[in-house]
CSV table of C-alpha atoms and ligand atoms in Angstrom, one decimal:
chain,number,residue,atom,x,y,z
T,14,UNK,CA,-45.3,-29.9,-82.6
T,15,UNK,CA,-44.7,-29.2,-78.7
T,16,UNK,CA,-47.4,-27.2,-78.9
T,17,UNK,CA,-49.7,-29.4,-80.7
T,18,UNK,CA,-48.7,-31.8,-78.1
T,19,UNK,CA,-49.7,-29.7,-75.1
T,20,UNK,CA,-53.0,-28.5,-77.0
T,21,UNK,CA,-55.1,-31.5,-77.9
T,22,UNK,CA,-56.1,-32.1,-74.1
T,23,UNK,CA,-56.1,-28.5,-73.3
T,24,UNK,CA,-58.3,-27.1,-76.3
T,25,UNK,CA,-61.0,-30.2,-75.3
T,26,UNK,CA,-61.1,-28.7,-72.2
T,27,UNK,CA,-61.5,-25.4,-73.3
T,28,UNK,CA,-64.2,-26.3,-76.0
T,29,UNK,CA,-66.4,-28.0,-72.9
T,30,UNK,CA,-66.1,-24.5,-70.7
T,31,UNK,CA,-66.9,-22.1,-73.9
T,32,UNK,CA,-69.8,-25.0,-74.7
T,33,UNK,CA,-71.2,-24.7,-71.3
T,34,UNK,CA,-71.5,-20.7,-71.2
T,35,UNK,CA,-72.2,-19.7,-74.9
T,36,UNK,CA,-75.8,-19.6,-74.4
T,37,UNK,CA,-75.7,-17.7,-71.3
T,38,UNK,CA,-73.2,-15.0,-73.0
T,39,UNK,CA,-75.1,-14.9,-76.0
T,40,UNK,CA,-78.1,-14.2,-74.4
T,41,UNK,CA,-77.4,-11.8,-71.6
T,42,UNK,CA,-74.5,-10.0,-74.5
T,43,UNK,CA,-71.4,-10.5,-71.9
T,44,UNK,CA,-68.2,-11.5,-71.8
T,45,UNK,CA,-67.0,-14.9,-72.1
T,46,UNK,CA,-64.9,-14.6,-68.7
T,47,UNK,CA,-64.9,-18.4,-68.4
T,48,UNK,CA,-63.8,-19.2,-71.6
T,49,UNK,CA,-61.0,-16.6,-71.5
T,50,UNK,CA,-59.7,-18.1,-68.0
T,51,UNK,CA,-60.2,-21.4,-69.6
T,52,UNK,CA,-58.2,-20.4,-72.1
T,53,UNK,CA,-55.2,-18.8,-69.6
T,54,UNK,CA,-55.2,-21.8,-67.0
T,55,UNK,CA,-53.8,-23.5,-70.4
T,56,UNK,CA,-51.6,-21.2,-71.3
T,57,UNK,CA,-53.1,-20.5,-74.7
T,58,UNK,CA,-53.1,-16.7,-74.5
T,59,UNK,CA,-49.1,-17.5,-75.0
T,60,UNK,CA,-49.9,-19.5,-77.8
T,61,UNK,CA,-48.1,-17.8,-80.8
T,62,UNK,CA,-45.1,-16.0,-78.1
T,63,UNK,CA,-41.9,-17.5,-79.3
T,64,UNK,CA,-40.8,-20.1,-77.1
T,65,UNK,CA,-37.5,-17.9,-76.4
T,66,UNK,CA,-40.0,-15.5,-74.6
T,67,UNK,CA,-41.6,-18.3,-72.8
T,68,UNK,CA,-44.8,-19.0,-75.0
T,69,UNK,CA,-45.4,-21.7,-77.3
T,70,UNK,CA,-44.0,-21.0,-80.2
T,71,UNK,CA,-46.8,-22.0,-82.1
T,72,UNK,CA,-47.6,-21.0,-85.6
T,73,UNK,CA,-49.9,-18.5,-87.6
T,74,UNK,CA,-51.4,-22.1,-89.1
T,75,UNK,CA,-51.7,-23.2,-85.6
T,76,UNK,CA,-53.7,-20.5,-84.0
T,77,UNK,CA,-56.1,-20.7,-87.4
T,78,UNK,CA,-56.9,-24.5,-86.2
T,79,UNK,CA,-57.5,-23.3,-82.8
T,80,UNK,CA,-59.7,-20.5,-83.4
T,81,UNK,CA,-61.5,-22.7,-86.0
T,82,UNK,CA,-62.1,-25.5,-83.4
T,83,UNK,CA,-63.3,-22.8,-80.5
T,84,UNK,CA,-65.6,-21.4,-83.2
T,85,UNK,CA,-67.2,-24.8,-83.7
T,86,UNK,CA,-69.0,-23.5,-80.4
T,87,UNK,CA,-69.0,-20.0,-80.0
T,88,UNK,CA,-67.8,-17.7,-82.9
T,89,UNK,CA,-67.0,-15.3,-80.3
T,90,UNK,CA,-64.7,-16.8,-78.5
T,91,UNK,CA,-62.9,-18.0,-81.7
T,92,UNK,CA,-62.7,-14.4,-82.7
T,93,UNK,CA,-61.2,-13.1,-79.1
T,94,UNK,CA,-59.1,-15.7,-79.1
T,95,UNK,CA,-57.8,-14.9,-83.0
T,96,UNK,CA,-57.8,-11.1,-82.6
T,97,UNK,CA,-55.2,-11.3,-79.4
T,98,UNK,CA,-53.1,-13.6,-81.7
T,99,UNK,CA,-53.1,-10.9,-84.1
T,100,UNK,CA,-51.8,-8.6,-81.2
T,101,UNK,CA,-49.2,-10.5,-79.7
T,102,UNK,CA,-47.9,-11.4,-83.5
T,103,UNK,CA,-47.6,-7.3,-84.1
T,104,UNK,CA,-45.2,-7.6,-81.0
T,105,UNK,CA,-43.1,-10.2,-82.0
T,106,UNK,CA,-42.6,-8.7,-85.7
T,107,UNK,CA,-42.3,-5.1,-85.3
T,108,UNK,CA,-42.0,-4.6,-81.7
T,109,UNK,CA,-37.6,-3.3,-81.3
T,110,UNK,CA,-36.1,-5.6,-78.7
T,111,UNK,CA,-36.4,-3.5,-75.9
T,112,UNK,CA,-40.3,-3.7,-76.0
T,113,UNK,CA,-40.3,-7.8,-77.1
T,114,UNK,CA,-38.1,-8.6,-74.4
T,115,UNK,CA,-40.2,-6.1,-71.9
T,116,UNK,CA,-43.9,-7.6,-73.1
T,117,UNK,CA,-43.6,-11.2,-74.0
T,118,UNK,CA,-42.0,-12.8,-71.1
T,119,UNK,CA,-45.3,-11.3,-69.2
T,120,UNK,CA,-48.0,-12.2,-72.0
T,121,UNK,CA,-46.9,-15.8,-71.5
T,122,UNK,CA,-45.9,-15.9,-68.0
T,123,UNK,CA,-48.9,-13.7,-66.7
T,124,UNK,CA,-51.2,-15.0,-69.5
T,125,UNK,CA,-52.1,-10.8,-70.8
T,126,UNK,CA,-55.1,-10.6,-72.7
T,127,UNK,CA,-54.5,-7.5,-75.3
T,128,UNK,CA,-57.3,-5.7,-76.9
T,129,UNK,CA,-57.4,-4.1,-80.4
T,130,UNK,CA,-58.2,-0.3,-81.2
T,131,UNK,CA,-58.3,0.9,-84.7
T,132,UNK,CA,-61.5,1.3,-85.3
T,133,UNK,CA,-62.5,5.9,-84.9
T,134,UNK,CA,-65.5,7.6,-84.9
T,135,UNK,CA,-65.0,9.7,-87.7
T,136,UNK,CA,-63.2,7.3,-90.4
T,137,UNK,CA,-65.1,4.2,-89.4
T,138,UNK,CA,-63.1,1.2,-90.4
T,139,UNK,CA,-60.3,2.7,-92.5
T,140,UNK,CA,-57.4,0.9,-90.8
T,141,UNK,CA,-54.7,2.7,-92.3
T,142,UNK,CA,-56.0,6.2,-91.7
T,143,UNK,CA,-56.3,8.2,-87.9
T,144,UNK,CA,-57.7,11.0,-86.7
T,145,UNK,CA,-56.9,11.6,-83.1
T,146,UNK,CA,-53.3,12.7,-82.5
T,147,UNK,CA,-50.6,11.1,-80.3
T,148,UNK,CA,-48.6,13.7,-78.7
T,149,UNK,CA,-45.5,13.5,-77.2
T,150,UNK,CA,-42.6,15.4,-75.1
T,151,UNK,CA,-38.8,14.2,-74.4
T,152,UNK,CA,-39.9,10.7,-72.8
T,153,UNK,CA,-43.8,10.1,-73.0
T,154,UNK,CA,-46.7,9.9,-75.6
T,155,UNK,CA,-50.1,11.1,-74.3
T,156,UNK,CA,-52.9,8.9,-75.6
T,157,UNK,CA,-56.6,10.6,-75.7
T,158,UNK,CA,-58.8,8.7,-77.8
T,159,UNK,CA,-62.2,7.6,-78.2
T,160,UNK,CA,-62.5,3.9,-79.3
T,161,UNK,CA,-66.4,3.1,-80.9
T,162,UNK,CA,-66.0,-1.0,-80.7
T,163,UNK,CA,-63.3,-3.1,-78.6
T,164,UNK,CA,-63.9,-6.0,-78.4
T,165,UNK,CA,-63.2,-7.5,-74.5
T,166,UNK,CA,-62.1,-4.0,-73.7
T,167,UNK,CA,-63.0,-4.2,-70.4
T,168,UNK,CA,-61.1,-6.9,-69.3
T,169,UNK,CA,-58.0,-6.9,-71.4
T,170,UNK,CA,-54.5,-6.2,-69.6
T,171,UNK,CA,-53.5,-4.5,-72.4
T,172,UNK,CA,-54.0,-2.5,-76.0
T,173,UNK,CA,-52.5,-2.1,-78.7
T,174,UNK,CA,-54.3,1.4,-80.3
T,175,UNK,CA,-53.6,2.9,-83.8
T,176,UNK,CA,-53.1,7.0,-83.6
T,177,UNK,CA,-52.2,9.9,-85.6
T,178,UNK,CA,-48.2,9.8,-85.7
T,179,UNK,CA,-46.6,12.7,-83.4
T,180,UNK,CA,-46.3,15.5,-86.1
T,181,UNK,CA,-47.8,13.2,-89.2
T,182,UNK,CA,-48.1,15.4,-91.9
T,183,UNK,CA,-51.1,13.4,-92.9
T,184,UNK,CA,-53.8,10.9,-91.5
T,185,UNK,CA,-52.3,8.2,-93.0
T,186,UNK,CA,-49.3,8.9,-90.8
T,187,UNK,CA,-50.5,6.4,-88.0
T,188,UNK,CA,-48.0,5.1,-84.8
T,189,UNK,CA,-49.1,1.5,-83.1
T,190,UNK,CA,-48.5,2.0,-79.6
T,191,UNK,CA,-48.9,-0.8,-76.8
T,192,UNK,CA,-50.7,0.2,-73.7
T,193,UNK,CA,-51.1,-1.8,-70.5
T,194,UNK,CA,-54.1,-1.4,-68.9
T,195,UNK,CA,-52.8,0.0,-65.6
T,196,UNK,CA,-51.4,2.7,-67.8
T,197,UNK,CA,-54.8,4.4,-68.7
T,198,UNK,CA,-57.3,5.7,-67.9
T,199,UNK,CA,-60.4,3.5,-69.4
T,200,UNK,CA,-63.7,3.7,-69.3
T,201,UNK,CA,-67.0,2.1,-71.3
T,202,UNK,CA,-68.8,5.2,-72.2
T,203,UNK,CA,-71.6,2.9,-73.9
T,204,UNK,CA,-73.3,-0.2,-74.3
T,205,UNK,CA,-72.9,-3.5,-76.5
T,206,UNK,CA,-76.6,-4.8,-78.0
T,207,UNK,CA,-75.8,-6.4,-81.5
T,208,UNK,CA,-77.5,-9.2,-83.3
T,209,UNK,CA,-74.4,-11.0,-83.6
T,210,UNK,CA,-71.1,-11.5,-81.7
T,211,UNK,CA,-73.0,-10.8,-78.5
T,212,UNK,CA,-70.7,-12.5,-76.4
T,213,UNK,CA,-67.4,-10.3,-77.9
T,214,UNK,CA,-68.6,-7.6,-75.5
T,215,UNK,CA,-67.3,-4.8,-78.2
T,216,UNK,CA,-68.2,-1.7,-76.5
T,217,UNK,CA,-67.0,1.6,-76.8
T,218,UNK,CA,-64.4,3.2,-74.8
T,219,UNK,CA,-62.6,6.3,-73.6
T,220,UNK,CA,-59.1,6.3,-73.6
T,221,UNK,CA,-56.5,8.4,-71.7
T,222,UNK,CA,-53.3,8.2,-70.6
T,223,UNK,CA,-49.3,8.5,-70.3
T,224,UNK,CA,-46.8,6.0,-71.7
T,225,UNK,CA,-43.3,5.3,-72.1
T,226,UNK,CA,-42.3,7.3,-75.6
T,227,UNK,CA,-40.5,3.4,-76.2
T,228,UNK,CA,-44.1,1.6,-76.4
T,229,UNK,CA,-44.2,2.3,-79.9
T,230,UNK,CA,-44.5,-0.7,-82.3
T,231,UNK,CA,-41.8,-0.2,-84.7
T,232,UNK,CA,-41.4,2.8,-86.4
T,233,UNK,CA,-43.6,6.4,-85.6
T,234,UNK,CA,-45.9,6.8,-88.8
T,235,UNK,CA,-44.9,3.6,-90.0
T,236,UNK,CA,-48.7,1.6,-88.9
T,237,UNK,CA,-49.2,0.8,-92.9
T,238,UNK,CA,-46.1,-1.5,-92.8
T,239,UNK,CA,-47.8,-4.2,-89.8
T,240,UNK,CA,-50.9,-3.8,-91.7
T,241,UNK,CA,-49.7,-5.1,-94.1
T,242,UNK,CA,-47.2,-7.2,-93.1
T,243,UNK,CA,-49.5,-9.0,-90.2
T,244,UNK,CA,-52.4,-7.2,-88.7
T,245,UNK,CA,-54.5,-7.5,-92.1
T,246,UNK,CA,-53.1,-11.2,-92.9
T,247,UNK,CA,-53.2,-12.3,-89.7
T,248,UNK,CA,-57.5,-10.7,-89.6
T,249,UNK,CA,-58.6,-11.9,-92.6
T,250,UNK,CA,-57.1,-15.7,-92.2
T,251,UNK,CA,-58.0,-15.5,-88.2
T,252,UNK,CA,-61.2,-14.0,-89.1
T,253,UNK,CA,-62.1,-16.7,-92.3
T,254,UNK,CA,-61.0,-19.6,-90.0
T,255,UNK,CA,-63.6,-18.6,-87.3
T,256,UNK,CA,-66.4,-18.0,-89.6
T,257,UNK,CA,-65.4,-21.3,-90.9
T,258,UNK,CA,-65.1,-23.0,-87.9
T,259,UNK,CA,-68.7,-21.7,-87.2
T,260,UNK,CA,-70.0,-22.9,-90.1
T,261,UNK,CA,-68.5,-26.0,-90.1
T,262,UNK,CA,-70.0,-26.3,-86.1
T,263,UNK,CA,-72.9,-26.4,-88.0
T,264,UNK,CA,-73.1,-28.6,-90.0
T,265,UNK,CA,-71.8,-31.3,-88.2
T,266,UNK,CA,-74.9,-30.6,-86.0
T,267,UNK,CA,-77.7,-30.9,-88.5
T,268,UNK,CA,-75.4,-34.4,-89.7
T,269,UNK,CA,-75.7,-35.6,-86.5
T,270,UNK,CA,-79.6,-35.1,-86.3
T,271,UNK,CA,-80.2,-35.7,-89.8
T,272,UNK,CA,-78.3,-39.3,-88.8
T,273,UNK,CA,-80.7,-39.5,-85.8
T,274,UNK,CA,-83.0,-42.0,-86.6
T,275,UNK,CA,-85.6,-40.9,-84.4
T,276,UNK,CA,-85.7,-37.6,-86.4
T,277,UNK,CA,-87.4,-40.0,-89.6
T,278,UNK,CA,-85.6,-37.7,-91.9
T,279,UNK,CA,-86.4,-39.2,-95.7
T,280,UNK,CA,-81.9,-39.2,-96.7
T,281,UNK,CA,-83.1,-40.2,-100.4
T,282,UNK,CA,-84.5,-37.1,-100.6
T,283,UNK,CA,-82.9,-35.4,-103.7
T,284,UNK,CA,-83.3,-31.8,-102.2
T,285,UNK,CA,-82.1,-32.9,-98.9
T,286,UNK,CA,-79.2,-34.3,-100.7
T,287,UNK,CA,-78.5,-31.6,-102.8
T,288,UNK,CA,-78.5,-29.0,-100.4
T,289,UNK,CA,-76.2,-30.6,-98.1
T,290,UNK,CA,-73.7,-30.9,-101.7
T,291,UNK,CA,-73.6,-27.4,-101.6
T,292,UNK,CA,-73.1,-26.2,-97.7
T,293,UNK,CA,-70.0,-28.9,-98.1
T,294,UNK,CA,-68.9,-27.5,-101.6
T,295,UNK,CA,-68.9,-24.2,-100.0
T,296,UNK,CA,-66.9,-25.0,-97.1
T,297,UNK,CA,-64.2,-27.2,-98.9
T,298,UNK,CA,-63.7,-23.9,-101.2
T,299,UNK,CA,-63.4,-21.5,-97.9
T,300,UNK,CA,-61.1,-24.3,-96.3
T,301,UNK,CA,-59.4,-24.7,-99.2
T,302,UNK,CA,-58.6,-21.0,-99.6
T,303,UNK,CA,-57.6,-20.2,-95.9
T,304,UNK,CA,-55.1,-23.4,-96.8
T,305,UNK,CA,-53.9,-22.2,-100.0
T,306,UNK,CA,-53.6,-18.2,-98.2
T,307,UNK,CA,-51.8,-20.1,-95.1
T,308,UNK,CA,-49.3,-21.8,-97.5
T,309,UNK,CA,-48.5,-18.8,-99.1
T,310,UNK,CA,-47.4,-16.8,-96.1
T,311,UNK,CA,-45.6,-19.8,-94.7
T,312,UNK,CA,-43.5,-20.3,-97.8
T,313,UNK,CA,-42.5,-16.8,-97.9
T,314,UNK,CA,-41.6,-16.7,-101.2
T,315,UNK,CA,-43.4,-13.8,-102.5
T,316,UNK,CA,-43.5,-9.9,-101.4
T,317,UNK,CA,-46.8,-10.1,-98.9
T,318,UNK,CA,-47.2,-6.5,-100.2
T,319,UNK,CA,-47.6,-7.5,-104.1
T,320,UNK,CA,-50.9,-6.7,-105.6
T,321,UNK,CA,-51.6,-10.7,-106.1
T,322,UNK,CA,-50.4,-11.2,-102.4
T,323,UNK,CA,-53.3,-8.8,-101.0
T,324,UNK,CA,-56.1,-10.0,-103.7
T,325,UNK,CA,-55.7,-13.2,-102.5
T,326,UNK,CA,-55.5,-12.4,-98.9
T,327,UNK,CA,-58.8,-10.1,-99.4
T,328,UNK,CA,-60.5,-13.1,-101.4
T,329,UNK,CA,-60.3,-15.3,-98.2
T,330,UNK,CA,-62.2,-12.9,-96.7
T,331,UNK,CA,-64.8,-11.8,-99.0
T,332,UNK,CA,-65.1,-15.5,-99.9
T,333,UNK,CA,-65.4,-16.6,-96.2
T,334,UNK,CA,-67.3,-14.2,-95.3
T,335,UNK,CA,-70.2,-14.8,-98.0
T,336,UNK,CA,-69.8,-18.2,-98.1
T,337,UNK,CA,-70.3,-19.0,-94.6
T,338,UNK,CA,-73.4,-17.2,-93.8
T,339,UNK,CA,-74.8,-18.7,-97.0
T,340,UNK,CA,-74.6,-22.2,-95.2
T,341,UNK,CA,-76.5,-21.7,-92.3
T,342,UNK,CA,-78.7,-20.0,-93.7
T,343,UNK,CA,-79.8,-22.9,-95.9
T,344,UNK,CA,-79.2,-25.3,-93.8
T,345,UNK,CA,-82.3,-23.4,-91.5
T,346,UNK,CA,-84.4,-24.2,-94.8
T,347,UNK,CA,-83.2,-27.5,-94.8
T,348,UNK,CA,-83.7,-28.3,-90.7
T,349,UNK,CA,-87.1,-26.1,-90.9
T,350,UNK,CA,-88.8,-23.8,-87.8
T,351,UNK,CA,-88.2,-26.2,-85.0
T,352,UNK,CA,-84.8,-27.4,-85.4
T,353,UNK,CA,-83.4,-24.5,-87.5
T,354,UNK,CA,-85.2,-20.8,-86.5
T,355,UNK,CA,-85.7,-21.5,-82.8
T,356,UNK,CA,-83.5,-19.7,-80.5
T,357,UNK,CA,-83.6,-23.0,-77.8
T,358,UNK,CA,-83.0,-25.8,-80.9
T,359,UNK,CA,-79.6,-27.7,-80.2
T,360,UNK,CA,-78.6,-27.1,-83.3
T,361,UNK,CA,-77.8,-23.5,-82.5
T,362,UNK,CA,-78.4,-22.2,-86.2
T,363,UNK,CA,-79.9,-19.4,-84.9
T,364,UNK,CA,-77.2,-18.0,-82.9
T,365,UNK,CA,-74.7,-19.1,-85.9
T,366,UNK,CA,-76.4,-16.3,-88.4
T,367,UNK,CA,-76.4,-13.8,-86.4
T,368,UNK,CA,-73.1,-14.1,-85.9
T,369,UNK,CA,-72.0,-14.9,-89.2
T,370,UNK,CA,-74.0,-12.1,-90.3
T,371,UNK,CA,-71.3,-10.0,-89.0
T,372,UNK,CA,-68.4,-11.2,-90.8
T,373,UNK,CA,-69.0,-9.2,-94.2
T,374,UNK,CA,-69.2,-6.0,-92.1
T,375,UNK,CA,-66.4,-6.9,-89.5
T,376,UNK,CA,-63.9,-4.9,-92.0
T,377,UNK,CA,-66.4,-4.0,-94.6
T,378,UNK,CA,-66.7,-6.0,-98.0
T,379,UNK,CA,-67.4,-2.7,-99.8
T,380,UNK,CA,-64.4,-1.0,-98.6
T,381,UNK,CA,-62.0,-4.3,-99.5
T,382,UNK,CA,-63.8,-4.3,-103.4
T,383,UNK,CA,-63.0,-0.9,-103.7
T,384,UNK,CA,-59.0,-1.8,-102.5
T,385,UNK,CA,-59.7,-4.6,-104.6
T,386,UNK,CA,-60.6,-2.9,-107.8
T,387,UNK,CA,-57.2,-0.6,-108.1
T,388,UNK,CA,-55.1,-4.2,-107.2
T,389,UNK,CA,-56.5,-5.5,-109.9
T,390,UNK,CA,-55.5,-2.8,-112.4
T,391,UNK,CA,-52.2,-3.3,-111.2
T,392,UNK,CA,-51.7,-6.6,-111.8
T,393,UNK,CA,-51.8,-6.4,-115.5
T,394,UNK,CA,-51.1,-9.6,-116.4
T,395,UNK,CA,-53.4,-10.9,-113.9
T,396,UNK,CA,-50.8,-14.0,-112.4
T,397,UNK,CA,-52.0,-16.1,-109.0
T,398,UNK,CA,-49.3,-16.6,-106.1
X,15,FAD,C1,-67.5,-8.9,-83.5
X,15,FAD,C2,-67.3,-6.8,-83.4
X,15,FAD,C3,-66.0,-6.5,-83.3
X,15,FAD,C4,-65.3,-5.8,-83.5
X,15,FAD,N1,-64.0,-5.8,-82.7
X,15,FAD,C5,-63.1,-4.5,-82.8
X,15,FAD,C6,-62.1,-3.7,-81.8
X,15,FAD,O1,-62.0,-4.6,-81.0
X,15,FAD,N2,-61.4,-3.0,-82.2
X,15,FAD,C7,-61.9,-2.0,-83.6
X,15,FAD,O2,-61.0,-1.4,-83.2
X,15,FAD,N3,-62.9,-2.4,-84.0
X,15,FAD,C8,-63.4,-3.7,-83.9
X,15,FAD,N4,-64.4,-4.2,-84.8
X,15,FAD,C9,-64.8,-3.0,-85.9
X,15,FAD,C10,-64.7,-3.2,-87.3
X,15,FAD,O3,-62.8,-3.9,-87.0
X,15,FAD,C11,-64.7,-2.1,-88.0
X,15,FAD,O4,-64.4,-1.2,-87.7
X,15,FAD,C12,-66.4,-2.1,-88.7
X,15,FAD,O5,-66.9,-2.6,-88.7
X,15,FAD,C13,-66.6,-1.5,-89.7
X,15,FAD,O6,-67.7,-0.9,-89.2
X,15,FAD,P1,-68.4,0.2,-90.0
X,15,FAD,O7,-69.2,-0.8,-91.1
X,15,FAD,O8,-69.2,1.2,-89.2
X,15,FAD,O9,-67.4,1.2,-91.2
X,15,FAD,P2,-67.4,1.4,-92.1
X,15,FAD,O10,-66.0,0.5,-92.7
X,15,FAD,O11,-66.8,2.6,-92.3
X,15,FAD,O12,-68.2,1.3,-93.1
X,15,FAD,C14,-69.6,2.3,-93.3
X,15,FAD,C15,-69.9,2.1,-94.0
X,15,FAD,O13,-69.2,2.7,-95.1
X,15,FAD,C16,-69.5,1.8,-96.6
X,15,FAD,N5,-68.3,2.0,-97.2
X,15,FAD,C17,-67.1,1.9,-96.6
X,15,FAD,N6,-66.0,2.3,-97.2
X,15,FAD,C18,-66.9,2.2,-98.8
X,15,FAD,C19,-65.5,2.2,-100.0
X,15,FAD,N7,-64.6,2.2,-100.5
X,15,FAD,N8,-66.9,2.1,-100.9
X,15,FAD,C20,-68.7,1.7,-100.7
X,15,FAD,N9,-69.1,1.7,-99.5
X,15,FAD,C21,-68.0,1.9,-98.4
X,15,FAD,C22,-69.8,0.1,-96.2
X,15,FAD,O14,-70.3,-0.5,-96.4
X,15,FAD,C23,-70.4,0.6,-94.5
X,15,FAD,O15,-71.9,1.0,-95.2
X,15,FAD,C24,-65.4,-5.0,-84.5
X,15,FAD,C25,-66.5,-5.1,-85.9
X,15,FAD,C26,-67.2,-6.1,-85.1
X,15,FAD,C27,-68.1,-6.8,-86.2
């Protein structure tokens, strides 16, 4: 594919920039502007924009692979990229022709970076409801919303924002709107000082502004459909790919260290071999699950909204979020204090562990298990896709 040819060298270049700045952006909890510029310079922000609009026309599977590769060096950069692509895909698949034609060529040509605004203070991570109401007059939509966690919000060129639909009858009538940064008054209203994912710079923001009425993505009140068909699948598979890439990178660095003869590690130790086997087995399991779910989506044979497909997608998220962090935790045990636990160790296991600790929280696993329980009851025959 055209994009794959173009991205091999380009990806190596972006990874080199990412590696160079990863320690600093983590330490300072600042946005990785150097890596974003490198992505921009090589056209990656238009990766999933269809070629008819000037993008690279890559598939979701290719996007997941790139997100995983970036995450080997810095999970924050991988997640920033995956989340941007998820936003772009929502426009590709759900915006009407006018909005697609206006926005997609700009994303590809000007390499616009899009941020996501779904979380709200009162409802936490619940994706399918919203409290802040979108108001409208004849030609304008008025946005006035607090957003507690906005990855890259200080640097984004555009925002996809969920809000309660105009004239909504309940909190689950949610609309998704697109707004250019220039159409908004966006201000940071706090800091970002987390345990991990520090370079995502996911600050709280106040977002106010007026946008033309036709910047709604899909129909008013119909965000549920966008969430089920695009947002959730791409989030679960994109994030899981980042988590897998981070843990793959950690294992690869550990194996290189072990094979370095200067380290004088006993490579016949049964305990060491058992730990390595278990780590690799966990990663292969996550990889297989991602691959299978990606194939199911690409084949388009099963209705994505059915309980079986939803359960599979949720299983990807739940399994990857638990297994990848467990792998890195075990690698720290295996590597020991000097290589495993020190912040300046070349293995970078402590950063990987801190970053991966966010996986269960990034759309809470408890929330997902509660949804899964109800889905299990709906799939009476217990058949898998
Ligand atoms: C690195 C990172 C980047 C992010 N970037 C963005 C972004 O760019 N834009 C954005 O909008 N959001 C972003 N988020 C937020 C994310 O999407 C989730 O909304 C957020 O992580 C959930 O936070 P929470 O735990 O406070 O909320 P909740 O999911 O509301 O959970 C709060 C508590 O309630 C519990 N709980 C919730 N529901 C149930 C249930 N049904 N049963 C039992 N217990 C339950 C949870 O276990 C948890 O203890 C980001 C998060 C992270 C970690």
